[in-house]
Tab-separated table of C-alpha atoms in Angstrom:
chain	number	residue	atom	x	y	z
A	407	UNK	CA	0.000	0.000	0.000
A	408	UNK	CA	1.361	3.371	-0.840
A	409	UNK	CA	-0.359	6.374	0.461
A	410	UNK	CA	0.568	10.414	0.875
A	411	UNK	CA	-1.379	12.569	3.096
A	412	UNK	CA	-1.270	15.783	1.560
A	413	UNK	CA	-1.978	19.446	2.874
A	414	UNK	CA	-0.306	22.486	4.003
A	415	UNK	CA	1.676	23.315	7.590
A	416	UNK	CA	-0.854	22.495	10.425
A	417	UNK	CA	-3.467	20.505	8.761
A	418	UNK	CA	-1.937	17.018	10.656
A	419	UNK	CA	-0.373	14.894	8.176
A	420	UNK	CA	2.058	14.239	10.931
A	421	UNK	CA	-0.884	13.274	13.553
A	422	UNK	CA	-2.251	11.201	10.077
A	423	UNK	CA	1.164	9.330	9.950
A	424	UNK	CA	1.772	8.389	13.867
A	425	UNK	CA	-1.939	7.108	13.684
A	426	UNK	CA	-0.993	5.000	10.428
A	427	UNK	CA	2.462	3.583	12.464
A	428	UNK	CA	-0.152	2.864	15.770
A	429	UNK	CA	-2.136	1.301	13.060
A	430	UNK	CA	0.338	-1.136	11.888
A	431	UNK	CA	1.903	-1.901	15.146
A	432	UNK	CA	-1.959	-3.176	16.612
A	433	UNK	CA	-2.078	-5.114	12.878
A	434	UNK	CA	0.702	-6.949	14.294
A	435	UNK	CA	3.996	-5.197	12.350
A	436	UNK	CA	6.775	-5.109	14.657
A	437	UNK	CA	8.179	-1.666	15.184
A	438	UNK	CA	11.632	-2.790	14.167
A	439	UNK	CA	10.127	-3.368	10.623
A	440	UNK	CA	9.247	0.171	10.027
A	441	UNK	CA	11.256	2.878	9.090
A	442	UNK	CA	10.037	6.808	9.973
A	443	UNK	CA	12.301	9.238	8.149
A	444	UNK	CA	11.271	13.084	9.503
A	445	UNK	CA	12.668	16.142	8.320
A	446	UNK	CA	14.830	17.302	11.845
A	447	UNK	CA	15.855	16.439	15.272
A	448	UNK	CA	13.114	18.426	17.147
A	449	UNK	CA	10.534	15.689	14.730
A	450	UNK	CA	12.305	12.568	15.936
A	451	UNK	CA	11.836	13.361	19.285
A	452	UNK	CA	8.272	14.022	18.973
A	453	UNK	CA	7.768	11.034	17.107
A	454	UNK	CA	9.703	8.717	20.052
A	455	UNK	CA	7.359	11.051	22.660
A	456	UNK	CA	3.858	9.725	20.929
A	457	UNK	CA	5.144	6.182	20.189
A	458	UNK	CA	5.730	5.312	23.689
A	459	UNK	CA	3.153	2.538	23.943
A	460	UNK	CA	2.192	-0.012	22.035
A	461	UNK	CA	5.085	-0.140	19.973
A	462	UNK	CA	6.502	-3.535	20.933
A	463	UNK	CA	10.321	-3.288	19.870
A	464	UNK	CA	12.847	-1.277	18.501
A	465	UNK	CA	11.827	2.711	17.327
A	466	UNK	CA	13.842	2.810	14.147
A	467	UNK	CA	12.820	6.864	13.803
A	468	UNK	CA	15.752	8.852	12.138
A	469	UNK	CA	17.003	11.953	10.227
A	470	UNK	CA	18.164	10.948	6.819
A	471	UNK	CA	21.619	12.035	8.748
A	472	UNK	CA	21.072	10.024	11.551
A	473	UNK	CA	19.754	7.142	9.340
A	474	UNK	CA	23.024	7.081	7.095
A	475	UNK	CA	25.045	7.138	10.283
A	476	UNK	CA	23.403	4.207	11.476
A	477	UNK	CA	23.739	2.077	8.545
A	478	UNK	CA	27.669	3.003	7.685
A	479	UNK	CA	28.501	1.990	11.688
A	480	UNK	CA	26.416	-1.027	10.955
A	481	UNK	CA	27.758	-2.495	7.744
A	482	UNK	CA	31.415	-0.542	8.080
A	483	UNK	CA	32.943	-3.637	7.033
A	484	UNK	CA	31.517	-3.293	3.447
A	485	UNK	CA	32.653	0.232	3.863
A	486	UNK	CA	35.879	-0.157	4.423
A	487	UNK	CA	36.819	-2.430	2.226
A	488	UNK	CA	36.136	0.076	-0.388
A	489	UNK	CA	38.236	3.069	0.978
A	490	UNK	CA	40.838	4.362	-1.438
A	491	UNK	CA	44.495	3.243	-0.186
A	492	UNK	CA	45.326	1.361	2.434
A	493	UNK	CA	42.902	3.333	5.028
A	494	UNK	CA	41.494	1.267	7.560
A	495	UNK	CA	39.935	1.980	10.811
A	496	UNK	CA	37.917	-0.221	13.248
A	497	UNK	CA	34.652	1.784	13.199
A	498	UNK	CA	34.020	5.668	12.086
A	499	UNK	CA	34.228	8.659	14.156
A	500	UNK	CA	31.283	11.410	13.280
A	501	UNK	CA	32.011	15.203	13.312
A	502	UNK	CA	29.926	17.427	14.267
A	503	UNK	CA	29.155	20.231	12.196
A	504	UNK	CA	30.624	22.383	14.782
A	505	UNK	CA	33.978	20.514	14.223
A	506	UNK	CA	34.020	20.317	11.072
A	507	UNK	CA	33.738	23.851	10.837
A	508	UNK	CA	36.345	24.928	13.354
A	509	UNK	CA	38.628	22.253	11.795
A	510	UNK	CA	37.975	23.826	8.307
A	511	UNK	CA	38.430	27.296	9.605
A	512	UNK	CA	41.780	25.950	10.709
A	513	UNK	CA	42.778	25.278	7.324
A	514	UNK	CA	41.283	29.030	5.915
A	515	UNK	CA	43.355	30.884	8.949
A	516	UNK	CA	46.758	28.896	7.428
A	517	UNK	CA	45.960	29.898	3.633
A	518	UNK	CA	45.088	33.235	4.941
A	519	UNK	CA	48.761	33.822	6.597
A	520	UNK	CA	50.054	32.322	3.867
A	521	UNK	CA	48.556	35.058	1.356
A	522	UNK	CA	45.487	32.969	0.590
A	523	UNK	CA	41.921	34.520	-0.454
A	524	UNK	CA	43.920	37.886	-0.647
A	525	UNK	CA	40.897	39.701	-2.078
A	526	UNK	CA	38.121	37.971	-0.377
A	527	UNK	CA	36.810	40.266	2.355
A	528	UNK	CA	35.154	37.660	4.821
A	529	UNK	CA	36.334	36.230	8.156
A	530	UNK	CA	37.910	33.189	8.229
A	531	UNK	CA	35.017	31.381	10.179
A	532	UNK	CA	32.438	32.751	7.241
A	533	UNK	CA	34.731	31.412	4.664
A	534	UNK	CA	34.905	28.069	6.502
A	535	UNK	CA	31.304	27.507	6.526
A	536	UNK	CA	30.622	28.138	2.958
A	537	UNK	CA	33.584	25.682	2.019
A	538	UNK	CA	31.887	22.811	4.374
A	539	UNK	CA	28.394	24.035	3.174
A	540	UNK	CA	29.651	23.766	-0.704
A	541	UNK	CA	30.834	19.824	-0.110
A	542	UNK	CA	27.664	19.249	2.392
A	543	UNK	CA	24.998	20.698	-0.801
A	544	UNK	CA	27.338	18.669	-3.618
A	545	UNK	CA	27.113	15.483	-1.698
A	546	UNK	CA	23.449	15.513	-1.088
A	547	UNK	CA	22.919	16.406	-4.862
A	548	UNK	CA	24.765	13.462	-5.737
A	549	UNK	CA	27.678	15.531	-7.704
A	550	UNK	CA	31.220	14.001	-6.925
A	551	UNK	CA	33.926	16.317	-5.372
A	552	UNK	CA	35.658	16.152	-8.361
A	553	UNK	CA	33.076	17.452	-10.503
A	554	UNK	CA	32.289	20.246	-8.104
A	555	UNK	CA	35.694	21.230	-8.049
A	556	UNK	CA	35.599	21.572	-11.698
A	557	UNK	CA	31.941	23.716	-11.314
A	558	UNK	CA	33.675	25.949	-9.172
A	559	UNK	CA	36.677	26.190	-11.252
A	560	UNK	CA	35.060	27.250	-14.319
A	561	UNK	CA	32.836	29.766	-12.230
A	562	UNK	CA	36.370	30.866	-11.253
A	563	UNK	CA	37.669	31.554	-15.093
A	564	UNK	CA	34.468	33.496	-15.738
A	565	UNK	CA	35.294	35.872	-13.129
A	566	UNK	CA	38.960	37.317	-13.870
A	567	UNK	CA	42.423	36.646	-12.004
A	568	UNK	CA	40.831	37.568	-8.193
A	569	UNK	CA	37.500	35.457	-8.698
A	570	UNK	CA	39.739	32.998	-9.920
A	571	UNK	CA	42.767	32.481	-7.353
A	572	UNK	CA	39.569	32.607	-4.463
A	573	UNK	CA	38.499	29.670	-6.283
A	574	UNK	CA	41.663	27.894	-6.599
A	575	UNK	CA	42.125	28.798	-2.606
A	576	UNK	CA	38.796	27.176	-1.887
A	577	UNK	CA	38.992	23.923	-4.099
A	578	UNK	CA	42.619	23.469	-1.847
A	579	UNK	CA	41.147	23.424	1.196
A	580	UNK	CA	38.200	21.609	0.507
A	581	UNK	CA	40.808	18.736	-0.947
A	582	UNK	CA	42.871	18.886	2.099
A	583	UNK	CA	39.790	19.010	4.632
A	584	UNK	CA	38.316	15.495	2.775
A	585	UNK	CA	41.819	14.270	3.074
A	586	UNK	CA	42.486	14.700	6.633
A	587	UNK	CA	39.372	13.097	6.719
A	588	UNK	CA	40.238	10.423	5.334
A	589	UNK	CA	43.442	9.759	7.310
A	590	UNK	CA	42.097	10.539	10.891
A	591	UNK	CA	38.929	8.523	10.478
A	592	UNK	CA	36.720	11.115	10.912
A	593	UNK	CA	33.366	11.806	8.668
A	594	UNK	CA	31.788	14.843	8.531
A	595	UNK	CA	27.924	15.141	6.760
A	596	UNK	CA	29.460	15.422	3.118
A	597	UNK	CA	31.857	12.415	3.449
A	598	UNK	CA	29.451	10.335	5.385
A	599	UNK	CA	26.294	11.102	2.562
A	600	UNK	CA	29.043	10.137	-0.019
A	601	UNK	CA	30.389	7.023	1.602
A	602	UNK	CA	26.585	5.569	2.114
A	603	UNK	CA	25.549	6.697	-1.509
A	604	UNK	CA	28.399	5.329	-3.684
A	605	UNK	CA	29.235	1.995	-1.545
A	606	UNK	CA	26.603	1.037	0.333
A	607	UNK	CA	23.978	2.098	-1.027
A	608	UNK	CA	25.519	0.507	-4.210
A	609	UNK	CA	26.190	-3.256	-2.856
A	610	UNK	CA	23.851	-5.672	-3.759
A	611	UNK	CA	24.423	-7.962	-0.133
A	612	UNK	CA	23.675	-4.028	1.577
A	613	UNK	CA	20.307	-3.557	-0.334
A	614	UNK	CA	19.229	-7.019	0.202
A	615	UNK	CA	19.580	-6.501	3.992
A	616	UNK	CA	18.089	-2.980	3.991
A	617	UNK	CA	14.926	-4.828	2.375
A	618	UNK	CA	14.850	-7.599	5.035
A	619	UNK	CA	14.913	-5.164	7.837
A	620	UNK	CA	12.312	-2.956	6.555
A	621	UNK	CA	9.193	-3.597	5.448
A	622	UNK	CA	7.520	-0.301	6.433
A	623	UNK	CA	8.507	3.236	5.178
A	624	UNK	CA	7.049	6.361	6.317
A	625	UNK	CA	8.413	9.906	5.751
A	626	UNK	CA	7.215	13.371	7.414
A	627	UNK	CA	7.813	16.149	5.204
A	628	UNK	CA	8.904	14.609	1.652
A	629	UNK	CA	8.983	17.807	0.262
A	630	UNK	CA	11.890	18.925	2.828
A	631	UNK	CA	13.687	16.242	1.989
A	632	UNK	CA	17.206	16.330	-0.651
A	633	UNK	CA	17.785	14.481	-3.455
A	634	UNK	CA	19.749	11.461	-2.001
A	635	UNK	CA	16.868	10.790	0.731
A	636	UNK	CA	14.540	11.003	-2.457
A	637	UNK	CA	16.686	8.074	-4.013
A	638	UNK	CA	16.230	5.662	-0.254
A	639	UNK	CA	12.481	6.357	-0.944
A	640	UNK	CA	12.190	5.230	-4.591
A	641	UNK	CA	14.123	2.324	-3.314
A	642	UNK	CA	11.328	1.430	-1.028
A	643	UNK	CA	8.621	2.637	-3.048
A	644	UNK	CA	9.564	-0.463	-5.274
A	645	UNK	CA	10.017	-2.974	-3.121
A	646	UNK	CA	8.578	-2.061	0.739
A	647	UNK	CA	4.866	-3.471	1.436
A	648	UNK	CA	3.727	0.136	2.875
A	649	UNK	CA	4.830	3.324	2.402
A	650	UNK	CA	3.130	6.632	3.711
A	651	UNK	CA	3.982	9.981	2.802
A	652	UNK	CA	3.677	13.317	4.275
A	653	UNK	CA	3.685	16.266	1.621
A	654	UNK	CA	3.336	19.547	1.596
A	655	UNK	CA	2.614	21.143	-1.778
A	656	UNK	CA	3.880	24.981	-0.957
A	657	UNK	CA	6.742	23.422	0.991
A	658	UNK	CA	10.677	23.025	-0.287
């Protein structure tokens, strides 16, 4: 069964789709079998306040986010055996986007002493967040680093010899932030989106569990939600015996 409640903010398609997971759980479904995707935090935690009772196992109630970072600690094996190099590490460690700003503004403070982004007039912290925000919109659009490093050079050449070294600044340190990465072990939003899109989501033994587990998809706010989540959802609108969605037609 496939179903989306449709209306504008306030007319209850969240109400609509706790009453639909109630539903299912006194039909017998075991909460472990469904899968609630909302659009923030703040909606998680509402949903875990009004499914206190009868839900008779696991709440499996998640942020796209926080639903990627459950699967990649999960199945890291199959992760990590696809790492470039020789990386290895016994399980990830998650940044937070607070770190993974301060850690990029790290890098923009060097290039700045050094004579970097001589003719951009920001702050060093501002810079740093529209680096991380660049790789954090190109992952969840499903455009490789390497092709948004070549989007931002050519925006770059458009814009004479100042647009242009910026550019070449920027692409640098968004390089040398993945790679550090990549060497301590740590994943911030845009490497972990990339790692769960391109190899898990990807691997045939991965999918075949995913569809085990879940048998049950619902998903507040569709419309909020960015293209990679959209992909998950296709997934199960193919192959998942319910899904219910929550849409708002004036929303993002």
């Amino acid at each position: 069964m496939k179903l989306i409640y449709s209306g504008p903010v306030g007319s209850g398609k969240t109400a609509a789709l706790i009453n639909k997971y109630l539903e299912l759980v006194e039909e017998g479904i075991r909460s472990d079998r469904i899968l609630v995707l909302t659009r923030s935090t703040l909606d998680v935690s509402r949903w875990r306040r009004e499914l206190k009772a009868p839900a008779l196992g696991k709440l499996n109630v998640h942020t796209y986010f926080g639903f990627v970072q459950e699967q990649l600690t999960s199945y890291w094996p199959m992760v990590e055996e696809s790492l470039p190099g020789r990386l290895r590490f016994s399980l990830p460690v998650f940044m937070t986007v607070e770190a993974a700003h301060y850690l990029m503004m790290q890098l923009v403070e060097e290039k700045l002493n050094q004579g970097g982004f001589r003719d951009v007039r920001s702050t060093s912290y501002a810079i740093a967040i529209q680096l991380i925000d660049n790789m954090n919109l190109a992952a969840v659009s499903k455009i490789a680093p390497e092709e948004a490093f070549s989007r931002l050079h050519s925006l770059g050449t458009e814009g004479g010899a100042e647009k242009l070294a910026a550019y070449r600044d920027a692409i640098e340190l968004m390089k040398r932030f993945r790679e550090n990465c990549l060497q301590s072990g740590s994943i911030d939003y845009s490497l972990m989106v990339e790692l769960y899109t391109n190899i898990l989501f990807k691997d045939r033994e991965y999918l075949k569990r995913l569809d085990g587990t879940y048998r049950y998809l619902i998903v507040d706010d569709l419309d909020e939600t960015v293209p990679v989540a959209q992909d998950l959802i296709v997934h199960f609108l193919k192959r998942a015996k319910g899904v219910f969605l929550g849409y708002n037609p004036r929303g993002g």
